[in-house]
CSV table of C-alpha atoms and ligand atoms in Angstrom, one decimal:
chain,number,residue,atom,x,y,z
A,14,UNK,CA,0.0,0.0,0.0
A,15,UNK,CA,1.2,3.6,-0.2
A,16,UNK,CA,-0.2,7.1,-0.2
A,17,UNK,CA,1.2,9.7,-1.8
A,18,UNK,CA,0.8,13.5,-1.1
A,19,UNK,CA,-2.2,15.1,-2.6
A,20,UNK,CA,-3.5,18.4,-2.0
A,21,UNK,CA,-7.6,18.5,-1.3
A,22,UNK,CA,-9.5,21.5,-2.5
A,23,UNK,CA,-13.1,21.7,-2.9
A,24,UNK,CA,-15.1,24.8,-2.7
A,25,UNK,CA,-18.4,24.0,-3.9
A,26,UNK,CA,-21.5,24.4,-2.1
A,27,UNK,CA,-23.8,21.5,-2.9
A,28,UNK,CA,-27.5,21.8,-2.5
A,29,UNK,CA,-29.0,18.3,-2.7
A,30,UNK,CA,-32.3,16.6,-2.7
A,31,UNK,CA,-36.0,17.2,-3.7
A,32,UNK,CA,-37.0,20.7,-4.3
A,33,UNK,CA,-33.8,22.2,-3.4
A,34,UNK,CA,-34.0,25.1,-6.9
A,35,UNK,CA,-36.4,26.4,-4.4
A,36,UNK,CA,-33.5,28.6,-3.1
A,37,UNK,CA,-32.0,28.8,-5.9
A,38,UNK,CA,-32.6,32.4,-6.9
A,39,UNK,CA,-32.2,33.8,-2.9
A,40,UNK,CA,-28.0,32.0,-3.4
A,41,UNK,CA,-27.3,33.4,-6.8
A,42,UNK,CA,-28.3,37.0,-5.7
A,43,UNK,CA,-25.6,37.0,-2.9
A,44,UNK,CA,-23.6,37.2,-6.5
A,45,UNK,CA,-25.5,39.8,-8.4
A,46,UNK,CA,-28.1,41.4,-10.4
A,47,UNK,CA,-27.4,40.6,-14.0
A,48,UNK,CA,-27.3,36.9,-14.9
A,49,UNK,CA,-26.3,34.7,-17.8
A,50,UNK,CA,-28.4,31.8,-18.3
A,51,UNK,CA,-26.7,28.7,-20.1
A,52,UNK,CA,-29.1,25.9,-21.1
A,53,UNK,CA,-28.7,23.4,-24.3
A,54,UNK,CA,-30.8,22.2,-27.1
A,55,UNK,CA,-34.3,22.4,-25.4
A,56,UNK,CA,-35.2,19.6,-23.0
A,57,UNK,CA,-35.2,21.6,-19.9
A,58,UNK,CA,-37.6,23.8,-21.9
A,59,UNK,CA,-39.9,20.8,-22.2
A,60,UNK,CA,-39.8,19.1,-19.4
A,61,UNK,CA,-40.4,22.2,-17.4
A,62,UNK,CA,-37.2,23.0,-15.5
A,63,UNK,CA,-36.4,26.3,-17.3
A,64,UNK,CA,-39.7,26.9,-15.9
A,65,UNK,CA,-38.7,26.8,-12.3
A,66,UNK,CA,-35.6,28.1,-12.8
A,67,UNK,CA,-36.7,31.4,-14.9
A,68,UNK,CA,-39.0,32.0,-11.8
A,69,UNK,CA,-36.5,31.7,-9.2
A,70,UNK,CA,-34.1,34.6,-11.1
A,71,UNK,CA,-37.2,36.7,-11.7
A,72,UNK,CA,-39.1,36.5,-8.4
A,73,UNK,CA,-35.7,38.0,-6.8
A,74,UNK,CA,-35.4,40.6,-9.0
A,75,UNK,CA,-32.7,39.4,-11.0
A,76,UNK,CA,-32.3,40.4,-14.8
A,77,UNK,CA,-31.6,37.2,-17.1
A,78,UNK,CA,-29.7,37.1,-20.8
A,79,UNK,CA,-30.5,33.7,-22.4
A,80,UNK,CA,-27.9,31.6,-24.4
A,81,UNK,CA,-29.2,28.2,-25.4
A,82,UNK,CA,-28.0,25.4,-27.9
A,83,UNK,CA,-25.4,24.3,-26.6
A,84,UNK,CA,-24.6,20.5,-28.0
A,85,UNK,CA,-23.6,17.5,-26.3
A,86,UNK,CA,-19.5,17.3,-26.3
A,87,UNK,CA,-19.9,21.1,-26.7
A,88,UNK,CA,-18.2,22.6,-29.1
A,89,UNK,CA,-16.0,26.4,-28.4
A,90,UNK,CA,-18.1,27.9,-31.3
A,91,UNK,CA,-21.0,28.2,-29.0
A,92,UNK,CA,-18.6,29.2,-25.7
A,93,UNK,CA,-17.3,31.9,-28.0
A,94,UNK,CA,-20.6,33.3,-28.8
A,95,UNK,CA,-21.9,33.1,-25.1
A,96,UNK,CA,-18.9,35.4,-23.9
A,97,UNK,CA,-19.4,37.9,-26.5
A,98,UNK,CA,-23.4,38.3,-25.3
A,99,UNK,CA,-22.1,37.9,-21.3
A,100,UNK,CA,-19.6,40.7,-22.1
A,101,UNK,CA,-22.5,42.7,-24.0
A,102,UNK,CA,-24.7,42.4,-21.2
A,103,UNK,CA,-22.5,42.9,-18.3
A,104,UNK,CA,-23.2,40.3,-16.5
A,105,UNK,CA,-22.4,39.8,-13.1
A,106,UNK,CA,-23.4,35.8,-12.3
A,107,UNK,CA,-23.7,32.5,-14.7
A,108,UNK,CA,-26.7,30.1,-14.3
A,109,UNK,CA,-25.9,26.9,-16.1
A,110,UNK,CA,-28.6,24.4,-16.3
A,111,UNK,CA,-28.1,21.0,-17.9
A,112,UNK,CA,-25.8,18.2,-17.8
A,113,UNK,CA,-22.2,18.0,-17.8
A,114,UNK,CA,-21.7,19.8,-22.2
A,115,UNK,CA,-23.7,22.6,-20.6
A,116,UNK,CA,-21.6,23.2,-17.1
A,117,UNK,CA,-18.5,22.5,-18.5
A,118,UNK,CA,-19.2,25.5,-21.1
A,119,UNK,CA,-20.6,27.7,-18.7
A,120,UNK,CA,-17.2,26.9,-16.4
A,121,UNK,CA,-15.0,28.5,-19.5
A,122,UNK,CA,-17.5,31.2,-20.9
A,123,UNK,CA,-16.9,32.2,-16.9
A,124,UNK,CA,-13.0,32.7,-17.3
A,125,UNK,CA,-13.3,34.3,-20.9
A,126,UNK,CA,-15.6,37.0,-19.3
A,127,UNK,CA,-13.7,37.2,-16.4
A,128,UNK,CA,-10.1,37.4,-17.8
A,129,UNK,CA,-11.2,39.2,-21.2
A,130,UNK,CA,-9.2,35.7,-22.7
A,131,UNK,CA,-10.3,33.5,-26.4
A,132,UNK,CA,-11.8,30.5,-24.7
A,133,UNK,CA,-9.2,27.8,-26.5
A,134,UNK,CA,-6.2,29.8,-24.6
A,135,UNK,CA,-7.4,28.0,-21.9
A,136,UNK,CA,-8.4,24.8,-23.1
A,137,UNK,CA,-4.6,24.4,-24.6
A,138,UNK,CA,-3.3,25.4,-21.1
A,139,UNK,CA,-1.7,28.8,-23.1
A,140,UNK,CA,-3.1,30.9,-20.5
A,141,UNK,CA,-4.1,30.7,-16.6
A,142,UNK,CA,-6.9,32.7,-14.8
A,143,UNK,CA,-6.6,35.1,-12.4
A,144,UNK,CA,-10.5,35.2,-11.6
A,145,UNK,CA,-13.6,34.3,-12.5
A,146,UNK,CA,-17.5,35.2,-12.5
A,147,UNK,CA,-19.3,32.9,-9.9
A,148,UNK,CA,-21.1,30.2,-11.3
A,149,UNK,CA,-24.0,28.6,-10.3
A,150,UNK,CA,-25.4,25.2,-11.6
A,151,UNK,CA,-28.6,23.2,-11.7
A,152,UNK,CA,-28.0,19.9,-12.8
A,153,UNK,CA,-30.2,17.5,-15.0
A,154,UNK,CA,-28.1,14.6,-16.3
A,155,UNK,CA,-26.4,12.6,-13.5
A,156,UNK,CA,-23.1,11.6,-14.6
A,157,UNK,CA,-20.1,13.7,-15.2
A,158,UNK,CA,-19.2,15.2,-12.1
A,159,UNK,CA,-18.4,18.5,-13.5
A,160,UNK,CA,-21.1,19.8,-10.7
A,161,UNK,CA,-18.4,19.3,-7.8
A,162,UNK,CA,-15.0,19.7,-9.5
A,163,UNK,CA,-12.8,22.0,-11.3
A,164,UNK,CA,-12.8,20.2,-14.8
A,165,UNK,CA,-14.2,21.4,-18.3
A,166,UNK,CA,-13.9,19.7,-21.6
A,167,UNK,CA,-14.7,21.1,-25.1
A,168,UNK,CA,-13.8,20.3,-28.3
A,169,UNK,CA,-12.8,22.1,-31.8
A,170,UNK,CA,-13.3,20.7,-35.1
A,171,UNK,CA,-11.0,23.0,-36.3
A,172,UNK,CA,-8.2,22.2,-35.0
A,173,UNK,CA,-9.2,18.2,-34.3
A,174,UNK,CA,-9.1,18.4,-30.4
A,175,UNK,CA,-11.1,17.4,-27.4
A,176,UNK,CA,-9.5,18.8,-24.2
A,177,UNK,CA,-9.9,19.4,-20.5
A,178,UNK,CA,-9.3,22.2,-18.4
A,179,UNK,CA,-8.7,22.1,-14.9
A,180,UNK,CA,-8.1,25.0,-12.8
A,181,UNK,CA,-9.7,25.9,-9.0
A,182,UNK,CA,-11.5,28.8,-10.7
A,183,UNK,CA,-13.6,26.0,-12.3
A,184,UNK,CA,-15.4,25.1,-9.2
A,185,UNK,CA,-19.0,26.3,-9.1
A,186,UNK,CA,-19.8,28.3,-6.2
A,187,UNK,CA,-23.3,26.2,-5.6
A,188,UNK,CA,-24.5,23.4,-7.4
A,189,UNK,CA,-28.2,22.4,-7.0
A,190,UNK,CA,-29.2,18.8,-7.4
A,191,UNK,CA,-32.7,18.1,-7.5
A,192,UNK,CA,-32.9,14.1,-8.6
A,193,UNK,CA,-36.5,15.0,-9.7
A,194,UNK,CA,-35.2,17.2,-13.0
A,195,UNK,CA,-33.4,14.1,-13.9
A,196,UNK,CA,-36.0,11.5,-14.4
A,197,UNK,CA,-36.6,12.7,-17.6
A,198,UNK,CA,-32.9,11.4,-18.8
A,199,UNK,CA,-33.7,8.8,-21.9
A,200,UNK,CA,-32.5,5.0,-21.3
A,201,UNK,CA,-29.1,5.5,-23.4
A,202,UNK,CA,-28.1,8.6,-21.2
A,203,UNK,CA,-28.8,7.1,-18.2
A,204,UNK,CA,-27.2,4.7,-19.2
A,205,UNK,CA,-24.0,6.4,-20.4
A,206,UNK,CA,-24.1,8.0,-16.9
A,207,UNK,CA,-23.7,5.2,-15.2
A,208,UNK,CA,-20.8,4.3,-17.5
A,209,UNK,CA,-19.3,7.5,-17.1
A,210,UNK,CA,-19.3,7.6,-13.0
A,211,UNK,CA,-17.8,3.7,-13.1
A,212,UNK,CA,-15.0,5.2,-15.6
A,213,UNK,CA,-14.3,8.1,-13.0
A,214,UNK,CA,-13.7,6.1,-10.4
A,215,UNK,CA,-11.5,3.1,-12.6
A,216,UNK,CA,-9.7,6.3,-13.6
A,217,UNK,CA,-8.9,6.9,-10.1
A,218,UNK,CA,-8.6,3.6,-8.9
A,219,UNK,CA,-5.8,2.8,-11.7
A,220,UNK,CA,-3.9,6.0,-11.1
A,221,UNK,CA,-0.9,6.0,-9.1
A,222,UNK,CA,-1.1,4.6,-5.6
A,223,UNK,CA,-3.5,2.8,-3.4
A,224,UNK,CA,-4.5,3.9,-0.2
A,225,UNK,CA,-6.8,1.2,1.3
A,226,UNK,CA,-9.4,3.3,2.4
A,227,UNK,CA,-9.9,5.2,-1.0
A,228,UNK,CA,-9.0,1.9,-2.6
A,229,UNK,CA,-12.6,1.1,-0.6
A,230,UNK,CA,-14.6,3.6,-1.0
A,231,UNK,CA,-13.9,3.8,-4.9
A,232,UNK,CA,-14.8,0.4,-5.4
A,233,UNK,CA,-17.7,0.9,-3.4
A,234,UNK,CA,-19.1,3.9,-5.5
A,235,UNK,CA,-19.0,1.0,-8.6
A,236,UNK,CA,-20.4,-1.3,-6.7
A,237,UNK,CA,-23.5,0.8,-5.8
A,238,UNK,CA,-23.8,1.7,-9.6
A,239,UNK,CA,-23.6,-1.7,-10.5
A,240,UNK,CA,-26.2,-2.6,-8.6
A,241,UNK,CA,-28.6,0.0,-8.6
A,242,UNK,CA,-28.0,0.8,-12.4
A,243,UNK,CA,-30.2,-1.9,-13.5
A,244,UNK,CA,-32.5,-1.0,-11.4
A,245,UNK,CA,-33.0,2.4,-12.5
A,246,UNK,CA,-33.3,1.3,-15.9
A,247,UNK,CA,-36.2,-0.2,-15.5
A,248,UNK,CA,-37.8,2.2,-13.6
A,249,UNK,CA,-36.5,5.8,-15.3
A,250,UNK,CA,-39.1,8.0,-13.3
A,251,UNK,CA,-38.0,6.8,-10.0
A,252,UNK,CA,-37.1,9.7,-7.6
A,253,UNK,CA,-34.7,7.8,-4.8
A,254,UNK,CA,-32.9,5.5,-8.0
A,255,UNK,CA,-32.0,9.2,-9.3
A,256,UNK,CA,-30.8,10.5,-6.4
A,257,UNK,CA,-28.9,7.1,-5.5
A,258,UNK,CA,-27.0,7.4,-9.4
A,259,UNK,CA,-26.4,11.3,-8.3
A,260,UNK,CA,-24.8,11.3,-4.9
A,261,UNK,CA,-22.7,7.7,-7.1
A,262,UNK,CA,-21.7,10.3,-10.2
A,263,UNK,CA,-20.3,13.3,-7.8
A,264,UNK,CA,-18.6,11.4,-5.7
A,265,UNK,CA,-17.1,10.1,-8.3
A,266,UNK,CA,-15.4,12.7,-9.7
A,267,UNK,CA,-15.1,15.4,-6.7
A,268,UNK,CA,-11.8,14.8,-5.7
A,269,UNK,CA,-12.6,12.5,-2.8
A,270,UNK,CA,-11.2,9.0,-4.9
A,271,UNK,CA,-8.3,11.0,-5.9
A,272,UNK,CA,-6.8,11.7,-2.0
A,273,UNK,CA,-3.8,9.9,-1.3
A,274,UNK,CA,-3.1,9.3,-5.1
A,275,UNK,CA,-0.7,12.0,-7.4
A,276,UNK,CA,-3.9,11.6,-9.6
A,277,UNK,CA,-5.9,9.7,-12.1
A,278,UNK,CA,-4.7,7.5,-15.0
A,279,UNK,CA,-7.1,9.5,-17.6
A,280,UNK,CA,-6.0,7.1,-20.8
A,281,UNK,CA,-9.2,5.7,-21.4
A,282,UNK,CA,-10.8,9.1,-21.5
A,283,UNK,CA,-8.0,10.5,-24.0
A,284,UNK,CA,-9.4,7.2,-26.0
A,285,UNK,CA,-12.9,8.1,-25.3
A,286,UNK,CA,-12.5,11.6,-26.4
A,287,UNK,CA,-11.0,11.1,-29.9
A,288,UNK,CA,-14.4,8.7,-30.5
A,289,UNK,CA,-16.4,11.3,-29.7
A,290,UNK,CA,-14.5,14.4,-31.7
A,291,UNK,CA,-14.6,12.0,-34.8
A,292,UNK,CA,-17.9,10.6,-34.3
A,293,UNK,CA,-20.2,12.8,-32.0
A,294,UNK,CA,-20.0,9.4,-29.8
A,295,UNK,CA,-21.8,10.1,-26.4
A,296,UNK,CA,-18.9,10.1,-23.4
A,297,UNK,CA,-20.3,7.2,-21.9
A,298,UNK,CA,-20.7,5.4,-24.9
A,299,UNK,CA,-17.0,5.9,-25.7
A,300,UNK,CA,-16.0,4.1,-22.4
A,301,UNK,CA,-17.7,1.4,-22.2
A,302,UNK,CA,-16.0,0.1,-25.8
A,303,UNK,CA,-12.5,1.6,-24.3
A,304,UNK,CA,-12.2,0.1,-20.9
A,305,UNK,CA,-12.7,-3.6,-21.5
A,306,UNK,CA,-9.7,-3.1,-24.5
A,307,UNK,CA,-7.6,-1.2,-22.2
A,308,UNK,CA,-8.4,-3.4,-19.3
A,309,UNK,CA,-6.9,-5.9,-21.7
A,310,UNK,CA,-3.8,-4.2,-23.2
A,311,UNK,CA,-3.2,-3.5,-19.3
A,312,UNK,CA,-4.0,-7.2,-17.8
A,313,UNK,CA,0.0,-8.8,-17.7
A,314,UNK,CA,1.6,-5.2,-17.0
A,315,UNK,CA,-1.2,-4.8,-13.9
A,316,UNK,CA,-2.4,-8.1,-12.6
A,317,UNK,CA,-2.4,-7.1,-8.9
A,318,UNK,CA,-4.5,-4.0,-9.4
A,319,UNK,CA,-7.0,-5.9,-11.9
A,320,UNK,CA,-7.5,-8.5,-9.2
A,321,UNK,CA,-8.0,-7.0,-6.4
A,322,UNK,CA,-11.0,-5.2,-8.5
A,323,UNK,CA,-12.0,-7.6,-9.8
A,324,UNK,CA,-12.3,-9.6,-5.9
A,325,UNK,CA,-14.4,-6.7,-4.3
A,326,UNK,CA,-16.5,-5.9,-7.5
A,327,UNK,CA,-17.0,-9.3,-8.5
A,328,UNK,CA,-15.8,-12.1,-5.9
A,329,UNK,CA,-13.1,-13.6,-8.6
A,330,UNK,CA,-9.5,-12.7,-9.3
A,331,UNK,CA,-9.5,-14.1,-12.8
A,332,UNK,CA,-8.3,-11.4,-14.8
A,333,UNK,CA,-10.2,-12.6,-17.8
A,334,UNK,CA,-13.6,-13.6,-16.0
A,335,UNK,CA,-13.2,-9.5,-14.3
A,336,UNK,CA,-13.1,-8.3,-18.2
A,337,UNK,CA,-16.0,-10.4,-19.3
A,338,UNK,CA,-17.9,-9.5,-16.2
A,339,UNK,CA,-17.4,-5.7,-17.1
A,340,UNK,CA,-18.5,-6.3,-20.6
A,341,UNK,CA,-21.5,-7.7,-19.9
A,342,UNK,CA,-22.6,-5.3,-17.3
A,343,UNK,CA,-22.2,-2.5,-20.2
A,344,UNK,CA,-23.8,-4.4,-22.6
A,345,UNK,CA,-26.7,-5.4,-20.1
A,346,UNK,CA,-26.8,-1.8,-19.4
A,347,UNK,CA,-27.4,-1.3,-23.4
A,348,UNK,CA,-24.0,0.6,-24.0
A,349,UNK,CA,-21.6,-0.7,-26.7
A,350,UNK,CA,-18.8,-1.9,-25.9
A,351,UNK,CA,-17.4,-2.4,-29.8
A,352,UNK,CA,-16.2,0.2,-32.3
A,353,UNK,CA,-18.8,-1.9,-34.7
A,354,UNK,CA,-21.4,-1.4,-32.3
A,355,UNK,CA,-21.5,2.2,-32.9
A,356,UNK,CA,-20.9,1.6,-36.7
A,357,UNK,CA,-17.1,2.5,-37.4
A,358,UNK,CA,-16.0,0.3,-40.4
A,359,UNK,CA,-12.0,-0.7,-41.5
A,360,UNK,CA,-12.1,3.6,-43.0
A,361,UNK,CA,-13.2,4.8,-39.3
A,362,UNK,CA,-10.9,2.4,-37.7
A,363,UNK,CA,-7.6,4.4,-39.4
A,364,UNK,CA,-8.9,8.0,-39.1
A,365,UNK,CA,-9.0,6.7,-35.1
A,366,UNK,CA,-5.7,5.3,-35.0
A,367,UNK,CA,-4.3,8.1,-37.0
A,368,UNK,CA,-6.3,10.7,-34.8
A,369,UNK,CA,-4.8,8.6,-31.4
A,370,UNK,CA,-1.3,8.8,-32.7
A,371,UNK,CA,-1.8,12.6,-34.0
A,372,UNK,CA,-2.8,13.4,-30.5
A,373,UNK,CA,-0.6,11.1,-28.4
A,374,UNK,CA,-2.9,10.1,-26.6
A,375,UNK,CA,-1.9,8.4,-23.5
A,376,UNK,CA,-2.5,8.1,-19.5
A,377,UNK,CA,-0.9,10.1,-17.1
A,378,UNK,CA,0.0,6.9,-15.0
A,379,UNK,CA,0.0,4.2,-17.3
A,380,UNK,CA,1.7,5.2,-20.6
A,381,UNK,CA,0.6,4.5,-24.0
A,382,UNK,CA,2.6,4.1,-27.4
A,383,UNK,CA,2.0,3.6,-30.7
A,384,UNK,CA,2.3,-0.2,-30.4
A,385,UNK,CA,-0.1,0.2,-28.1
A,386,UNK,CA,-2.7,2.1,-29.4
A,387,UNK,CA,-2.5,-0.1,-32.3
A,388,UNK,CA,-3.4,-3.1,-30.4
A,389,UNK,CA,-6.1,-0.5,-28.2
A,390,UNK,CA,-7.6,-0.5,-31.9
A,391,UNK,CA,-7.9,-4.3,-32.5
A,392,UNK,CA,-9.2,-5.2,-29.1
A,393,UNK,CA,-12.2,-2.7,-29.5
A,394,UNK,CA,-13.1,-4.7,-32.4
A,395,UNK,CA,-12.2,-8.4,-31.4
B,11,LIG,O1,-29.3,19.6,-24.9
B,11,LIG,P1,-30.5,19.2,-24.2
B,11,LIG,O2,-31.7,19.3,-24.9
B,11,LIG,O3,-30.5,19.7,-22.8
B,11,LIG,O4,-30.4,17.5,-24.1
B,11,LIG,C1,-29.3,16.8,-23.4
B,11,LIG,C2,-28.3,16.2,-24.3
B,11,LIG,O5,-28.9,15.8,-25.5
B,11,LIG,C3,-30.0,15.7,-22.6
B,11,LIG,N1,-30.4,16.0,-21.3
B,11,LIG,C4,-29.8,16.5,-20.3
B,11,LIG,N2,-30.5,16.6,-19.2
B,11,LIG,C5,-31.7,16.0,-19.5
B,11,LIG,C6,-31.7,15.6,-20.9
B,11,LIG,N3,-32.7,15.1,-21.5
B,11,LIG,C7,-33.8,14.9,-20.8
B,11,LIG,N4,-34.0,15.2,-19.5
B,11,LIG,C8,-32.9,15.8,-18.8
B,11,LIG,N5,-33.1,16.1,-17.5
B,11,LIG,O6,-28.9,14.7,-22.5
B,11,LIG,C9,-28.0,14.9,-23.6
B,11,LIG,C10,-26.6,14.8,-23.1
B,11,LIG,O7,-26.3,15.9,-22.3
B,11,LIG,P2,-24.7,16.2,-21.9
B,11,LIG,O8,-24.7,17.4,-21.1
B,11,LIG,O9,-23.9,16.2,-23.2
B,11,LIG,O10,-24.3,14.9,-21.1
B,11,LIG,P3,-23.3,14.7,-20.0
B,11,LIG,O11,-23.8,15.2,-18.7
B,11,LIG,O12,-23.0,13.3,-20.0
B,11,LIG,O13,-22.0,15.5,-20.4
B,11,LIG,C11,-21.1,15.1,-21.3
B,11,LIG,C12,-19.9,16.0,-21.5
B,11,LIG,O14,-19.2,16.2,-20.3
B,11,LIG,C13,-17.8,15.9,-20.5
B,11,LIG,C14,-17.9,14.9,-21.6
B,11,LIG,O15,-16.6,14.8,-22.3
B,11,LIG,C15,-18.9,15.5,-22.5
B,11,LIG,O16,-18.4,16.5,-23.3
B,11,LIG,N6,-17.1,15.5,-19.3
B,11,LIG,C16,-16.9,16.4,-18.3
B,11,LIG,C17,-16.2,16.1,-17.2
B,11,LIG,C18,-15.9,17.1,-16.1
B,11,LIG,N7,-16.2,18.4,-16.4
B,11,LIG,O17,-15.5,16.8,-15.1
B,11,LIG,C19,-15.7,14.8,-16.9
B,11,LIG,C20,-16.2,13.7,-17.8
B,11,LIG,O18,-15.3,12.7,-17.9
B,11,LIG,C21,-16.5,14.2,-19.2
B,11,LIG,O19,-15.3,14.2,-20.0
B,12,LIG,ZN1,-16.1,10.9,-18.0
């Protein structure tokens, strides 16, 4: 066992349970008068949570600019536009309601304002904050973590790249998670959520060193998901499953699995990214086909660590049995777990490889080469 330093930082108020965005507009006063709202392509609109949210802002007085449309795996097109009509309208306070594509814009059109910065300076680490405009969330999608942490990820078509920021001026001042505005999520999303939170915590779990205690808790958060997943599937519209999968895909991804480590592995989310810059590949989607190869590409170099996951999560330590068992669970889940299962043919196959080796993509723990990606290529497809 050993634990290595880490530094633990987390500033973010979180407001959880039923009917909490009732106090949502008395907290984002404290910040000021004139507010940026961020939402995406229209589902809180029709599902009624712009409703409640729109109330809260105006019943305190507060004065609201709208910027909507923003995709999933956002794109800096639509964070460039936001900042120019946040700067227009002096705003003093973000709203960002929606799931992870939505917050982690919000989190950068937030330092662009602030800083007076082009949003991809930051996103290619050319430039750091010195401050921020506070930002307040209202989560709908149960999965990323971005609600609790100081990450953001966008992409650019233009220049071929999917990347993450992260930065203490990130954190949003209060996030409000209400499990009822996510029982809306569709089947596949909630499903990719729950592939998403299980990645966050392998990410941790695989990164470098293994205090017993986190080693515990980490596995635990999977286990939970595991279980209660299913469940939830098969009954979308219930409240305590939702909040069960919510508290699972924070704690995820909040820091707490990272203390006592120097940090995560993040390979199989470099992997994952390229998918999903080439393809428009939900996250989750992307994980559950790049785990299981990666799990394999990694199974003689990190036998110990495999097993002793594979013993808590699944009561065997045979490293092939663990990858199976994983497989299946995604697949049960109905998330694919093969490039061919999301339709990418022997043409798609290259631009991946060739988009991989472009962007050296790799872990921060576990290092990746070209060999490697090669065979990372081939086992997604075996
Ligand atoms: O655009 P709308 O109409 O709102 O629809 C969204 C979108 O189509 C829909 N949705 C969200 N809440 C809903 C809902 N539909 C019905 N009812 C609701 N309550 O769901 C779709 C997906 O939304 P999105 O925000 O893209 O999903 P998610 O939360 O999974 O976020 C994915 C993004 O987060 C990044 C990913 O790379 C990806 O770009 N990540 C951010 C991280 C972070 N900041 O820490 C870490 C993660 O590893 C991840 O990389
Ligand atoms: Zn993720």
């Amino acid at each position: 066992m050993s634990i290595k330093n880490f530094v633990a930082y987390n500033p973010t108020r979180l407001h959880f349970g039923s009917g909490v965005v009732k106090n949502l507009g008395e907290t984002v006063k404290n910040y000021g008068k004139n507010i940026l709202l961020i939402y995406g392509q229209g589902s809180v609109k029709k599902y009624g949570y712009y409703d409640q949210v729109i109330s809260q802002l105006k019943e305190n007085g507060l004065l609201v600019t709208e910027y909507s449309g923003i995709k999933p795996n956002p794109v800096v097109e639509d964070v460039r536009e936001a900042v120019a009509l946040g700067k227009e309208n002096k705003i003093d306070v973000i709203v960002a309601l929606g799931g992870g594509s939505v917050i982690d814009s919000a989190k950068i059109i937030s330092l662009s304002i602030a800083n007076n910065t082009d949003p991809w300076e930051y996103m290619t680490w050319q430039q750091m904050p010195q401050k921020n405009i506070p930002l307040v969330t209202v989560l709908t999608l149960a999965a990323t973590g971005t609600e609790m942490n100081g990450a953001a990820v966008i992409q650019n078509k233009e220049t071929g790249q999917k990347l993450g920021f992260v930065h203490p001026l990130n954190f949003p001042k209060d996030s409000f998670l209400d499990p009822e505005f996510t029982v809306t999520v569709p089947g596949d999303y909630t499903a990719y959520g729950i592939v998403d939170l299980i990645a966050h915590a392998l990410e941790a779990f695989y990164g470098e060193g293994d205090p017993s205690v986190i080693d515990s808790i980490t596995l635990d958060i999977i286990k939970d998901a595991m279980h209660w997943g299913p469940v939830l599937l098969n009954d979308l519209s219930n409240v305590d499953l939702r909040a069960n999968i919510m508290l699972d895909a924070t704690l995820a991804l909040n820091g707490l699995t990272s203390y006592g480590k120097s940090g995560g592995d993040w390979g199989v989310h470099g992997i994952g990214h390229e998918l999903s810059l080439l393809f428009d590949t939900p996250h989750g989607a992307t994980l559950s086909i790049a785990y299981p190869a990666w799990l394999k590409l990694q199974k003689a170099r990190i036998p110990k660590r495999i097993e002793k996951m594979g013993q808590v999560l699944f009561g065997t330590d045979s490293i092939d049995d663990i990858i199976i068992k994983i497989e299946d669970f995604f697949t049960s889940i109905g998330s694919p777990v093969r490039l061919k299962d999301i339709g990418i043919d022997s043409v798609g196959k290259e631009k991946f490889l060739e988009q991989m080796n472009k962007n050296k993509v790799s872990g921060m723990f576990h290092l990746l080469d070209e060999k490697d990606r090669v065979r990372l290529v081939e086992l997604m497809d075996i």
